[in-house]
Amino acid sequence: MRHMEICKKRTRFDADCDCTLVYYVTVDELFDPRTGIELESFGVGVTICENGETGIVPNVTFSKAGILSLADLIASHLVTPVTIRDIVEDWLCADGI
């Protein structure tokens, strides 16, 4: 799996703690030996730089446009590693792909 950073956001979760959230898209290369077809499967992730806490949801979609839209959504709403899986599941159910 490789990943491409989308953006960094600074925020404060409480009075004592500033955090940097790094949002990225993950890319997995899938290969079907029967057909010889190779595909890229995209996911999303977020890491809190200060403590290394990470949440990754791989293999969400084969759509580049879809994953970029989702990455923009999670970054604009400051989604954290704890909640990213729930947000992605809601997105999949609401929007479809």
Short mmCIF file of N, CA and C in Angstrom, two decimals, residues 47-54:
data_model
loop_
_atom_site.label_atom_id
_atom_site.label_comp_id
_atom_site.label_asym_id
_atom_site.label_seq_id
_atom_site.Cartn_x
_atom_site.Cartn_y
_atom_site.Cartn_z
N THR A 47 -3.80 10.72 10.26
CA THR A 47 -2.85 10.52 11.36
C THR A 47 -2.74 11.80 12.17
N ILE A 48 -2.71 11.64 13.50
CA ILE A 48 -2.41 12.76 14.39
C ILE A 48 -0.89 12.77 14.58
N CYS A 49 -0.23 13.80 14.08
CA CYS A 49 1.23 13.84 14.08
C CYS A 49 1.83 13.77 15.48
N GLU A 50 1.23 14.44 16.42
CA GLU A 50 1.82 14.57 17.75
C GLU A 50 1.90 13.24 18.52
N ASN A 51 0.97 12.32 18.27
CA ASN A 51 1.01 11.05 19.00
C ASN A 51 1.05 9.82 18.09
N GLY A 52 0.99 10.02 16.77
CA GLY A 52 1.08 8.91 15.83
C GLY A 52 -0.20 8.10 15.66
N GLU A 53 -1.27 8.51 16.34
CA GLU A 53 -2.53 7.77 16.20
C GLU A 53 -3.00 7.83 14.76
N THR A 54 -3.35 6.67 14.20
CA THR A 54 -3.69 6.57 12.78
C THR A 54 -4.95 5.76 12.58
#
